[in-house]
Short mmCIF file of N, CA and C in Angstrom, two decimals:
data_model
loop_
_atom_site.label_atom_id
_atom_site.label_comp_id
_atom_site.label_asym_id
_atom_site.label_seq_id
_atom_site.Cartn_x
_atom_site.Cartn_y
_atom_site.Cartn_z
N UNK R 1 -2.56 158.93 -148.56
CA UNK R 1 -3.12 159.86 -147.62
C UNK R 1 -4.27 160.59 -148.30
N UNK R 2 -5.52 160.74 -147.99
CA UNK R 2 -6.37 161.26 -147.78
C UNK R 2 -6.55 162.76 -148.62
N UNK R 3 -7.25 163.51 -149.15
CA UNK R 3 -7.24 165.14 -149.39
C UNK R 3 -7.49 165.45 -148.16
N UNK R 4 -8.11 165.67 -147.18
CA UNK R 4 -8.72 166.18 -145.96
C UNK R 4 -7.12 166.01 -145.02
N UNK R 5 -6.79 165.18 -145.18
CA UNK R 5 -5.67 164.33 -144.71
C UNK R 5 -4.04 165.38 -144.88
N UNK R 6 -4.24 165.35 -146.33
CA UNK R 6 -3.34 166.54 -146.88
C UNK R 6 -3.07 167.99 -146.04
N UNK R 7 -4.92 168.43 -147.31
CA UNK R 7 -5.13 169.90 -146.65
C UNK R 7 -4.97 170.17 -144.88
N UNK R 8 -5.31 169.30 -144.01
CA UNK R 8 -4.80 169.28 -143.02
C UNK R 8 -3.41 169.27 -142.23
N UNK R 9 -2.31 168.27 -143.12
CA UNK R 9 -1.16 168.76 -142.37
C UNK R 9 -0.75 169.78 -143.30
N UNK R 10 -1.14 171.06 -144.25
CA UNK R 10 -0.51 171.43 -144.99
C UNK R 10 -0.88 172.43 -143.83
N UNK R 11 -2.50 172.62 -143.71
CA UNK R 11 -2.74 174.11 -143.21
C UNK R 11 -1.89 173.78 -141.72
N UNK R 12 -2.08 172.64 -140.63
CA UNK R 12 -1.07 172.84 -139.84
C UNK R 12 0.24 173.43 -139.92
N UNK R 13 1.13 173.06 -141.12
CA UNK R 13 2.65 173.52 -141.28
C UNK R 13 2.24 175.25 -141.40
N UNK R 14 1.40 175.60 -142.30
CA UNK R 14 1.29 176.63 -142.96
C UNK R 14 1.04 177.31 -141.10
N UNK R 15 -0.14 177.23 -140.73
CA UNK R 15 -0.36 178.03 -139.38
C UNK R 15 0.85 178.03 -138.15
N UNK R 16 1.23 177.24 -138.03
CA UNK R 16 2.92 177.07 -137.21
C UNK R 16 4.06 178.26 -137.68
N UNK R 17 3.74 178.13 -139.15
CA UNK R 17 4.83 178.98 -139.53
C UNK R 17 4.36 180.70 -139.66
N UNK R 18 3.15 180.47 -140.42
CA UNK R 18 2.72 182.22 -140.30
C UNK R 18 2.95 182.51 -138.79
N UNK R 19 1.74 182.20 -137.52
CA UNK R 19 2.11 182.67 -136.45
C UNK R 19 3.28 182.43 -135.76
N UNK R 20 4.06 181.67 -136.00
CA UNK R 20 5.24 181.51 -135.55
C UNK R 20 6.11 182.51 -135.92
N UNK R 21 6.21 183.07 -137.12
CA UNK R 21 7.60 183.52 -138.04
C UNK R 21 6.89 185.31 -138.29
N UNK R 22 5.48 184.89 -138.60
CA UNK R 22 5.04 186.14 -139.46
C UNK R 22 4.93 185.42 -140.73
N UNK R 23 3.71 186.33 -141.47
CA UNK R 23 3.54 185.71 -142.92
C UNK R 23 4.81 186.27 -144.18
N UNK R 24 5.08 187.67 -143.91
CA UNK R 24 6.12 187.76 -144.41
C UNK R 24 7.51 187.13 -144.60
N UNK R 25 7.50 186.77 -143.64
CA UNK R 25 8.71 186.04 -143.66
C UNK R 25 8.87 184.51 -144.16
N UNK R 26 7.81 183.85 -143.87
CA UNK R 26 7.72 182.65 -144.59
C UNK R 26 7.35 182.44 -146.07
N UNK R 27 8.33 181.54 -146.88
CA UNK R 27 7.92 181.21 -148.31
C UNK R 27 7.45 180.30 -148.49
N UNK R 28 6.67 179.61 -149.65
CA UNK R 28 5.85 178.64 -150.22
C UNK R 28 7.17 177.44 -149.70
N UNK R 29 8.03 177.68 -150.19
CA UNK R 29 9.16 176.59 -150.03
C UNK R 29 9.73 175.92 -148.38
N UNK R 30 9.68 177.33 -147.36
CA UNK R 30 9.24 177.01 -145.76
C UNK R 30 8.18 176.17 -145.68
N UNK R 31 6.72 175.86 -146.53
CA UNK R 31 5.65 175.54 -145.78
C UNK R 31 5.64 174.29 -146.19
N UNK R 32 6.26 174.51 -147.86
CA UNK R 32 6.75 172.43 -148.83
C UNK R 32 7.63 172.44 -147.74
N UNK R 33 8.51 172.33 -146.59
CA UNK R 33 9.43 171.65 -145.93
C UNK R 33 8.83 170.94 -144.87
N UNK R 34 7.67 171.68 -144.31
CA UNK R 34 7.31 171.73 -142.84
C UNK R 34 5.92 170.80 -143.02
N UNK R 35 5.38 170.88 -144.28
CA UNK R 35 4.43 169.61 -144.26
C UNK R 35 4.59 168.33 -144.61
N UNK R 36 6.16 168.53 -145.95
CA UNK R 36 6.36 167.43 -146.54
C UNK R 36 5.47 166.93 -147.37
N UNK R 37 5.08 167.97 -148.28
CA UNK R 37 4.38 168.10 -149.28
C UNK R 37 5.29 168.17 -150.51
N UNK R 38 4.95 168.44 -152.04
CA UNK R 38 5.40 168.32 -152.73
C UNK R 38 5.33 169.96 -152.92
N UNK R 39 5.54 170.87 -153.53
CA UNK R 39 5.52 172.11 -154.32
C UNK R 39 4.33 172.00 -154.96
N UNK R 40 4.80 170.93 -156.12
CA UNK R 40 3.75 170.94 -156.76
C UNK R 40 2.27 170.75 -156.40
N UNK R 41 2.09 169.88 -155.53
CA UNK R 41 0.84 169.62 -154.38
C UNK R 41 0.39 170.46 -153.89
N UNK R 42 1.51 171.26 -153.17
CA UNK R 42 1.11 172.75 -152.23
C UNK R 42 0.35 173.33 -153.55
N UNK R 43 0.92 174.16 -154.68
CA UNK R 43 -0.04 175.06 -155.34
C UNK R 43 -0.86 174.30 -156.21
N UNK R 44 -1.35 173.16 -156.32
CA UNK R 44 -2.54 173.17 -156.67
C UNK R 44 -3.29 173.05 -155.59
N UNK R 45 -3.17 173.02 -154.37
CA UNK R 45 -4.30 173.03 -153.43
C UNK R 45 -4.17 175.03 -153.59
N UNK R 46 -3.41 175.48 -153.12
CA UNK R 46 -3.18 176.95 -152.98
C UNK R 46 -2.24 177.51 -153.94
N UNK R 47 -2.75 178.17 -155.07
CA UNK R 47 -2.35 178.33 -155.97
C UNK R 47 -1.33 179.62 -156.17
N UNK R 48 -1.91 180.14 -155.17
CA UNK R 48 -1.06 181.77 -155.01
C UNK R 48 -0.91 181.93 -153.14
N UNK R 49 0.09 182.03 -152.84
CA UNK R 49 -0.04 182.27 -150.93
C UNK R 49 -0.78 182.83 -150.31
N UNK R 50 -1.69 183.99 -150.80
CA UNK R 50 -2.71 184.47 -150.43
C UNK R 50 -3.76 183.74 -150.01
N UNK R 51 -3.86 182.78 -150.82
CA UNK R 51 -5.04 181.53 -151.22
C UNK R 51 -4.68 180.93 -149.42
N UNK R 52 -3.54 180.45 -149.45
CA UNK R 52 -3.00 180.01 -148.31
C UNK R 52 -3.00 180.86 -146.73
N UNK R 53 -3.06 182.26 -146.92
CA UNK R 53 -3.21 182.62 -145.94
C UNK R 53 -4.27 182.80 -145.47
N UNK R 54 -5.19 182.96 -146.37
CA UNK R 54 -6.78 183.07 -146.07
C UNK R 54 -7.00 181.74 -145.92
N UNK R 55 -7.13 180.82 -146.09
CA UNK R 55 -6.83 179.84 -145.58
C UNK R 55 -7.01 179.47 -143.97
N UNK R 56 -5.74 180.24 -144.06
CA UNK R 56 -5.47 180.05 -142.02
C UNK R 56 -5.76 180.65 -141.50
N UNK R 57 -5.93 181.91 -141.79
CA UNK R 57 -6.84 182.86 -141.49
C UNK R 57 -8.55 182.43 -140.98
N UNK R 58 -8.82 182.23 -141.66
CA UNK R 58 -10.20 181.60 -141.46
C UNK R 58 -10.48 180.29 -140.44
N UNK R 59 -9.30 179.29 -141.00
CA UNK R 59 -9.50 178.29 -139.44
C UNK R 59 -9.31 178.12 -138.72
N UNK R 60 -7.81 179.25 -138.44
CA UNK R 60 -7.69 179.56 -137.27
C UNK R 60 -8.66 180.59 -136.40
N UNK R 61 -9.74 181.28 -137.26
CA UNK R 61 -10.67 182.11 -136.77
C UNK R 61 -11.75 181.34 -135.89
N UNK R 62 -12.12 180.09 -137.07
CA UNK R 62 -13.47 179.35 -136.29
C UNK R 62 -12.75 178.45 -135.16
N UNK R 63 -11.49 177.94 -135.18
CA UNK R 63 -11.17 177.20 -133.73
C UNK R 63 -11.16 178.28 -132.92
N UNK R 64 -10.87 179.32 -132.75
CA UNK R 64 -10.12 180.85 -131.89
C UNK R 64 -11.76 180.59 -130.96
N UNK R 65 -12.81 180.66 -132.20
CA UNK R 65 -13.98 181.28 -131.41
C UNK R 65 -14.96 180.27 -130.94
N UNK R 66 -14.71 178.99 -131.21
CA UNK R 66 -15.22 177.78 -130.80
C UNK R 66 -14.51 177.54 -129.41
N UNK R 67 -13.02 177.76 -128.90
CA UNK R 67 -12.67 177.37 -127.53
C UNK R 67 -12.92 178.91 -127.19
N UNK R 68 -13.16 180.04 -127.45
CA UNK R 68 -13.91 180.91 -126.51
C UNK R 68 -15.10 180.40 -125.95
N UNK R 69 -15.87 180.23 -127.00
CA UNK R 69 -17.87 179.67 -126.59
C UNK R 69 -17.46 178.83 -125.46
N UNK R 70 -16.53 177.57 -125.80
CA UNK R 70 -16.45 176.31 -124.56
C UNK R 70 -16.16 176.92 -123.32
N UNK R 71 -15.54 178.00 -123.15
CA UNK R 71 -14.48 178.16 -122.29
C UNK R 71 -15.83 178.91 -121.38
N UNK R 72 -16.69 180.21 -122.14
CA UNK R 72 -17.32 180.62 -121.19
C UNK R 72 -18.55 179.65 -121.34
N UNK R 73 -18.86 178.90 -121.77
CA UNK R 73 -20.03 177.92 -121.43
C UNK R 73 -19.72 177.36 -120.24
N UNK R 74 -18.73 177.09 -119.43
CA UNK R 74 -18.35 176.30 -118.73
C UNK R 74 -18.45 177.01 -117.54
N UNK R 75 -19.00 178.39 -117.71
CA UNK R 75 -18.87 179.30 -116.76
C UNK R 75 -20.34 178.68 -116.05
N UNK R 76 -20.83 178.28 -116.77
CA UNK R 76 -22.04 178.08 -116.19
C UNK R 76 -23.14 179.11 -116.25
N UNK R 77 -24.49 179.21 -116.00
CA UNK R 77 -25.65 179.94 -116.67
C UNK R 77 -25.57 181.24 -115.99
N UNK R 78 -25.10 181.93 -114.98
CA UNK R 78 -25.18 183.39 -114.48
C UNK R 78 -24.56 184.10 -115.75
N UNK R 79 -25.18 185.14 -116.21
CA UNK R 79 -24.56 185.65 -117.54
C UNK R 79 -23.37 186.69 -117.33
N UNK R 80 -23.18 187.19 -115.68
CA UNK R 80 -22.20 187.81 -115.35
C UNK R 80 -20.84 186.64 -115.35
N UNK R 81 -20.93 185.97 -115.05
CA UNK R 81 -20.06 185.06 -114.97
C UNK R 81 -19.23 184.79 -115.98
N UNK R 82 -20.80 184.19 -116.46
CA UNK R 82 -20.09 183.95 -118.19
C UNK R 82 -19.24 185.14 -119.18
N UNK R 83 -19.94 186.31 -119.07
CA UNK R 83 -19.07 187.40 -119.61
C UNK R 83 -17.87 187.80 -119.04
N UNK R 84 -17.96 187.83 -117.72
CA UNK R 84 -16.02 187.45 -117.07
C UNK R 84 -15.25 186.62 -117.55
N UNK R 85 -15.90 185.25 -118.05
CA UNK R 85 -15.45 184.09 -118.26
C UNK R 85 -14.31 184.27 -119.29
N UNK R 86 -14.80 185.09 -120.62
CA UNK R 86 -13.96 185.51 -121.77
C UNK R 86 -12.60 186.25 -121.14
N UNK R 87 -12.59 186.88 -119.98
CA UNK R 87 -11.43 187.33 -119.74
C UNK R 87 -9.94 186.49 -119.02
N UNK R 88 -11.29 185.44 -118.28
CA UNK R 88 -10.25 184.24 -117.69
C UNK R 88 -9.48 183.51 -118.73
N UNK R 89 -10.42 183.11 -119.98
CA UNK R 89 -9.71 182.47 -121.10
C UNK R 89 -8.80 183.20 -121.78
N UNK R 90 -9.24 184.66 -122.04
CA UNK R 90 -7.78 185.36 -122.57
C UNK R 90 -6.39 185.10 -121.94
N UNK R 91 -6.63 184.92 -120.56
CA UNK R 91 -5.40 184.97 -119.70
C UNK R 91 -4.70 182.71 -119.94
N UNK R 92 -5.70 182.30 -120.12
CA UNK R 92 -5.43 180.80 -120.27
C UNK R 92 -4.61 181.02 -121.70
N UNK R 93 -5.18 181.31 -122.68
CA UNK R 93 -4.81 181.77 -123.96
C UNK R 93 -3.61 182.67 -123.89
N UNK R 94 -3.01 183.07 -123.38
CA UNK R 94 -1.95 183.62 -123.49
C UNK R 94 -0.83 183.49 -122.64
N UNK R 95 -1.26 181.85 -121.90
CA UNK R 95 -0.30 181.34 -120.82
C UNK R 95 0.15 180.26 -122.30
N UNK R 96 -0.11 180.09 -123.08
CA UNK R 96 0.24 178.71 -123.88
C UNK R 96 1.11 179.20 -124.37
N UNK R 97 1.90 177.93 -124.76
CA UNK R 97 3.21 177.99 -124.54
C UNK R 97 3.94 179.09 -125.96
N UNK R 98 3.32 178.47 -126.99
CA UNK R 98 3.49 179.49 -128.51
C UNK R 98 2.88 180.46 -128.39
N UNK R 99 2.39 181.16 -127.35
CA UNK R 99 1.20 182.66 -127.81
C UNK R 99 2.18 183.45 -128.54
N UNK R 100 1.62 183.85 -129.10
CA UNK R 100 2.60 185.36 -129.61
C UNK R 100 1.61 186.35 -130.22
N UNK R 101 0.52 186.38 -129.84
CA UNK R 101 -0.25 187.18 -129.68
C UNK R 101 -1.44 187.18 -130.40
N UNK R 102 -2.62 187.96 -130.77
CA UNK R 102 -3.37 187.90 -131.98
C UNK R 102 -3.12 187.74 -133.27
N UNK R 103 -3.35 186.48 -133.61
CA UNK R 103 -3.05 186.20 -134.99
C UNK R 103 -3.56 187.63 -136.55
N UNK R 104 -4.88 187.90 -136.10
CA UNK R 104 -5.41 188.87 -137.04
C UNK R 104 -4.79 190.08 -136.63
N UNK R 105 -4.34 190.53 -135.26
CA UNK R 105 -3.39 191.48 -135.32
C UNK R 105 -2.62 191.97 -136.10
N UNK R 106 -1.95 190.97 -135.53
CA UNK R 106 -0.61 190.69 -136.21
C UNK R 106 -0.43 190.06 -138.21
N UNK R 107 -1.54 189.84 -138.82
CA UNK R 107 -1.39 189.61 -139.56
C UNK R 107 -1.77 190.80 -140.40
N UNK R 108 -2.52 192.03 -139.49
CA UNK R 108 -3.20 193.16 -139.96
C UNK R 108 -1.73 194.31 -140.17
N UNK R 109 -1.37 194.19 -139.08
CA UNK R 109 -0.04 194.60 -138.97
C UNK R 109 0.87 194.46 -139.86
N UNK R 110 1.66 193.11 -140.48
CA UNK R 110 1.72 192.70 -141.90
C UNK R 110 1.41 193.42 -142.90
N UNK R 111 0.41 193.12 -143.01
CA UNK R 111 -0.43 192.73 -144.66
C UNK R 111 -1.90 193.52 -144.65
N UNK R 112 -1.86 194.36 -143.68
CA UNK R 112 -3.47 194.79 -143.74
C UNK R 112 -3.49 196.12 -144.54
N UNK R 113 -2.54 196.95 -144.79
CA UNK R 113 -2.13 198.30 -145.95
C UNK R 113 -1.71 197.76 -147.13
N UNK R 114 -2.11 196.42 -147.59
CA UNK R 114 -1.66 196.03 -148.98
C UNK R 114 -1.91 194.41 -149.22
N UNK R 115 -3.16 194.38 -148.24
CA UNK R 115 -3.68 192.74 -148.63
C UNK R 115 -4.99 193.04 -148.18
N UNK R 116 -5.95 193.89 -149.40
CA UNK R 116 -7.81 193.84 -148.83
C UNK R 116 -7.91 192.27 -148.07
N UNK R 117 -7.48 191.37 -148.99
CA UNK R 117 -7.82 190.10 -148.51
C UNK R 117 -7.39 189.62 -146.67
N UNK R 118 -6.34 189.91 -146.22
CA UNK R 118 -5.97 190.21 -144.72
C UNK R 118 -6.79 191.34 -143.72
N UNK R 119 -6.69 192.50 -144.50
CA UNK R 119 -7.73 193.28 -144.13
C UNK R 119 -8.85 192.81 -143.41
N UNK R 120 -9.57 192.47 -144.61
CA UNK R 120 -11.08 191.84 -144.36
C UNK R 120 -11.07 190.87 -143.56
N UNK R 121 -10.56 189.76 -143.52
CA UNK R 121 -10.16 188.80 -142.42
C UNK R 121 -9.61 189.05 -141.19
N UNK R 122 -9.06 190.15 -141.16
CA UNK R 122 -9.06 190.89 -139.37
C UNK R 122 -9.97 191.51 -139.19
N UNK R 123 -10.72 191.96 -140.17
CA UNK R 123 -12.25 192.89 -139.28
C UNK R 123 -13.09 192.30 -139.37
N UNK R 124 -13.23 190.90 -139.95
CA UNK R 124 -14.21 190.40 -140.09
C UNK R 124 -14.11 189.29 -138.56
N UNK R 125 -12.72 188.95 -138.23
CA UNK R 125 -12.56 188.51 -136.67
C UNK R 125 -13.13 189.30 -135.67
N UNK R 126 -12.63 190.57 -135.81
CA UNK R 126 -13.00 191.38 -134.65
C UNK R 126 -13.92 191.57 -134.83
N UNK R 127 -15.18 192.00 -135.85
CA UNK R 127 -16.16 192.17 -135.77
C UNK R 127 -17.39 190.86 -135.05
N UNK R 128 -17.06 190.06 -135.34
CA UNK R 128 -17.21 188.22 -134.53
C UNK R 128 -16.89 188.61 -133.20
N UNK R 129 -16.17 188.84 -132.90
CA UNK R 129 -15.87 189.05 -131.28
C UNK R 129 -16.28 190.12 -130.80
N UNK R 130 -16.66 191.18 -131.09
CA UNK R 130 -17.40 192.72 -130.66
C UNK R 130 -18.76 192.04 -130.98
N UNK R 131 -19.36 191.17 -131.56
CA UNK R 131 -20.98 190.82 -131.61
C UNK R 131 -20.61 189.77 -130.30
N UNK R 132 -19.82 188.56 -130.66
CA UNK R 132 -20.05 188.15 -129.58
C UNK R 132 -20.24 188.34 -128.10
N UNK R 133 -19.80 189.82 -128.01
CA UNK R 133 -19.34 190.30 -125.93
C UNK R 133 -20.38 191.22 -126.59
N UNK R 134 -20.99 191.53 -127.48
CA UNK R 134 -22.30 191.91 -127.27
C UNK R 134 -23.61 191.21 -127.07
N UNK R 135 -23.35 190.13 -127.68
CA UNK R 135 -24.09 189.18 -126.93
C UNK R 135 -24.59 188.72 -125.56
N UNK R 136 -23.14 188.90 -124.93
CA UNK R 136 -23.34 188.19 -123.34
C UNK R 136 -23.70 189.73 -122.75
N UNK R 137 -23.16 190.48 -123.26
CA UNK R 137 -23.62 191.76 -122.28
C UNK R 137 -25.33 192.33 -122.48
N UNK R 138 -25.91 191.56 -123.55
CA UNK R 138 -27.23 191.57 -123.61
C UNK R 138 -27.85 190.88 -122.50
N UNK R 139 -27.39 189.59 -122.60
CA UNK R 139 -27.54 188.56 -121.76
C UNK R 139 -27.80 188.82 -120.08
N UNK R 140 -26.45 189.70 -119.94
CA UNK R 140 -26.52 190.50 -118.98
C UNK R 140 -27.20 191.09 -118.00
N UNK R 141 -27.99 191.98 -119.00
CA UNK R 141 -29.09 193.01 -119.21
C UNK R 141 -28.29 194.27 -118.95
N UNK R 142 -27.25 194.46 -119.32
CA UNK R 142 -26.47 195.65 -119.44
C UNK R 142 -26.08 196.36 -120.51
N UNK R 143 -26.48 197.57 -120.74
CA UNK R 143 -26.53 198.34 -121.87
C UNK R 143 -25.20 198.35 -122.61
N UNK R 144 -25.74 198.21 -124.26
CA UNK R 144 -24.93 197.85 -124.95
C UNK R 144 -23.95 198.65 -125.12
N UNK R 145 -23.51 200.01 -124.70
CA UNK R 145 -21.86 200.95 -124.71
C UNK R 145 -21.09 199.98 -124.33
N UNK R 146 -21.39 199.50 -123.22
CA UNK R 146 -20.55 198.28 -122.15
C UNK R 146 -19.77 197.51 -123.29
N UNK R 147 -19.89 196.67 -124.06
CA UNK R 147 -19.88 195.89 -124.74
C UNK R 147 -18.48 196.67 -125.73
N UNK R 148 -18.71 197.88 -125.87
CA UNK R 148 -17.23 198.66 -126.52
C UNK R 148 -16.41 198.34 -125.87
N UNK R 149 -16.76 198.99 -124.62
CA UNK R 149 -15.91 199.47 -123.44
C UNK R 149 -14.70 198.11 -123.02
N UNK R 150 -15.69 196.93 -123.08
CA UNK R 150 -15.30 195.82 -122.36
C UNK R 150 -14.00 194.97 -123.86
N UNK R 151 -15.17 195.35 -125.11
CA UNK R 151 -13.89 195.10 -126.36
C UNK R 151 -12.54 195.84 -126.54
N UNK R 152 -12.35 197.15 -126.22
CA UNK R 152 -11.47 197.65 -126.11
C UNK R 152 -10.14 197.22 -125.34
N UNK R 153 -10.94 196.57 -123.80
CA UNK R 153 -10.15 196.54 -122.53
C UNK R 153 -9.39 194.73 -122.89
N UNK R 154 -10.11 193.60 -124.16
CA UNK R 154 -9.98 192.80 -124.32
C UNK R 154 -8.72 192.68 -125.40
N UNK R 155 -9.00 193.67 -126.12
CA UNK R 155 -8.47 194.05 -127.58
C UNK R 155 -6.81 194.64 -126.81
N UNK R 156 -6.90 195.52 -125.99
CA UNK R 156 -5.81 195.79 -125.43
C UNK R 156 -4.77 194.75 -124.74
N UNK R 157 -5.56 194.21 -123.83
CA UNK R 157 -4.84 193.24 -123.20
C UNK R 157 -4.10 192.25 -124.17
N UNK R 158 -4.96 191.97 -125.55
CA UNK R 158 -4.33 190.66 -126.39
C UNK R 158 -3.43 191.78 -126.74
N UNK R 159 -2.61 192.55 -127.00
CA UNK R 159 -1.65 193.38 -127.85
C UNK R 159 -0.69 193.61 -126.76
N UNK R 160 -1.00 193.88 -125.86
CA UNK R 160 0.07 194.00 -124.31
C UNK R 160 0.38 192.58 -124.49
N UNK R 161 -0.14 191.76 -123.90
CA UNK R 161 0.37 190.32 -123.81
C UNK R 161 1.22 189.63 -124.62
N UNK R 162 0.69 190.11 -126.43
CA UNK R 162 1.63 189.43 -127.31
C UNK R 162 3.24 190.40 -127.21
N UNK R 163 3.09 191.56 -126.71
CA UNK R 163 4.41 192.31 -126.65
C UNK R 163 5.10 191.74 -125.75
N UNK R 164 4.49 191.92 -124.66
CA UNK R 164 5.12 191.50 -123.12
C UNK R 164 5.23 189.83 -122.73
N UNK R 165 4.62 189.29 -123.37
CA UNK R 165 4.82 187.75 -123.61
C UNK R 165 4.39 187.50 -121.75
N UNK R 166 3.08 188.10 -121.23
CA UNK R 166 2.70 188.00 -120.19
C UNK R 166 1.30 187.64 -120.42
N UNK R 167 0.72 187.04 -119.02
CA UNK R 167 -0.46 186.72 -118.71
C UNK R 167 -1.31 188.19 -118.14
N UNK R 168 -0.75 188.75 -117.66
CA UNK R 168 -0.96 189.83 -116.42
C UNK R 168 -2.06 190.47 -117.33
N UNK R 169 -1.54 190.98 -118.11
CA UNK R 169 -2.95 191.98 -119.25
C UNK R 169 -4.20 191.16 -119.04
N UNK R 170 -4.85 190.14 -118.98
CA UNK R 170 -5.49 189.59 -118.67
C UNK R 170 -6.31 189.64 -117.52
N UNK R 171 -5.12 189.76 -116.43
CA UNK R 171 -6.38 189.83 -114.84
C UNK R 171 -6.73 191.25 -115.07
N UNK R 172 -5.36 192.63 -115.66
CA UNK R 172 -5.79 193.84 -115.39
C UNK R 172 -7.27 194.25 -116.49
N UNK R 173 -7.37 193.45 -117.17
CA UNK R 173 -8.52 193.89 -118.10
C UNK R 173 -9.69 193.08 -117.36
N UNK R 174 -9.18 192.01 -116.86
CA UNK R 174 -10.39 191.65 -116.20
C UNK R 174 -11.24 192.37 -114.49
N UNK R 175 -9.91 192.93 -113.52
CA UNK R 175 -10.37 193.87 -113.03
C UNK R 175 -10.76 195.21 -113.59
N UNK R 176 -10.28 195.78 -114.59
CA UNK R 176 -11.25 197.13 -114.80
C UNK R 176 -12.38 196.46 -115.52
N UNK R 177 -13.02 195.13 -115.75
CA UNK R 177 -14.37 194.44 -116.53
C UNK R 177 -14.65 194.85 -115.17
N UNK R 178 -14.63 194.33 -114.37
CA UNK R 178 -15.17 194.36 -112.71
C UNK R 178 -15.79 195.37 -112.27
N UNK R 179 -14.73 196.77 -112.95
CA UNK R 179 -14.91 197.52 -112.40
C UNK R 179 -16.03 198.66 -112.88
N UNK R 180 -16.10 198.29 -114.11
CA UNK R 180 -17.37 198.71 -115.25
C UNK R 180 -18.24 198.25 -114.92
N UNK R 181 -18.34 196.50 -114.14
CA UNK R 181 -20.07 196.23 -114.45
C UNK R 181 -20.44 196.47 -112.87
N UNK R 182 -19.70 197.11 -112.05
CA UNK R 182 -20.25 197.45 -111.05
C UNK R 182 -20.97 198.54 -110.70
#
């Protein structure tokens, strides 16, 4: 098998189990079970778990924000649309079947009072996603406060949803979006 091949089902096992379990709770020895890796294999690719969570951290960041882009590209070119669009996908995104909520949340929640390295990797998400809905609300032509306003109402809904293990946070953030850009 392959390195790419490897590092791939390793970071799969590894991402199943952090968002699945929590990072705390999972050990190096959970993630050698779940890839069928060796130990020894696991830490020389990731030498310390940290190594490993940043890791998933990060690729689970660039897939997160690559099926956002698709999702409102698909909205098609009205830029109102498209900036609604992010709220329809939150609600798609949190109909699947494993949601359990924001990964950088929840990993901030964790590990963010005693892992700079987690830290930085949740604000460095959210900060990606507060440029991005500043983006479309440029796009817009609607003044950039909006763009808080609308992160807040997004940011909320993903934290309701992962509690409540509901879709609903979703339409209600998407009617008060409605109700802002009117």
């Amino acid at each position: 098998m392959g390195s790419d091949a490897v590092q791939t089902r390793l970071l799969d096992a590894a991402e199943e189990l952090f968002y699945g379990r929590g990072i705390q709770s999972v050990g190096m020895d959970d993630i050698r079970s779940a890839s069928g890796l060796s130990l020894k294999r696991l830490y020389q690719l990731y030498p310390a778990k940290e190594r490993l969570v940043e890791a998933y951290l990060e690729r689970r960041d660039g897939r997160w924000r690559d099926r956002l882009a698709t999702h409102v590209d698909t909205a098609g070119p009205d830029p109102l649309a498209r900036l609604l669009a992010v709220f329809d996908w939150l609600e798609l995104w949190f109909g699947e079947p494993d949601f359990r909520g924001c990964a950088w949340i929840n990993s901030f929640g964790e590990l963010g009072g005693v892992s700079a390295t987690v830290a930085r990797h949740a604000r460095e998400h959210k900060d990606a996603f507060r440029e991005y809905l500043r983006g479309l609300v440029r796009d817009a032509g609607r003044p950039d406060a909006l763009a808080e306003h609308l992160y807040l109402l997004a940011e909320g809904a993903m934290v309701t949803a992962g509690i409540f293990a509901s879709t609903a946070p979703a339409r209600q953030a998407l009617g008060a979006a409605r109700a802002l850009l009117a």
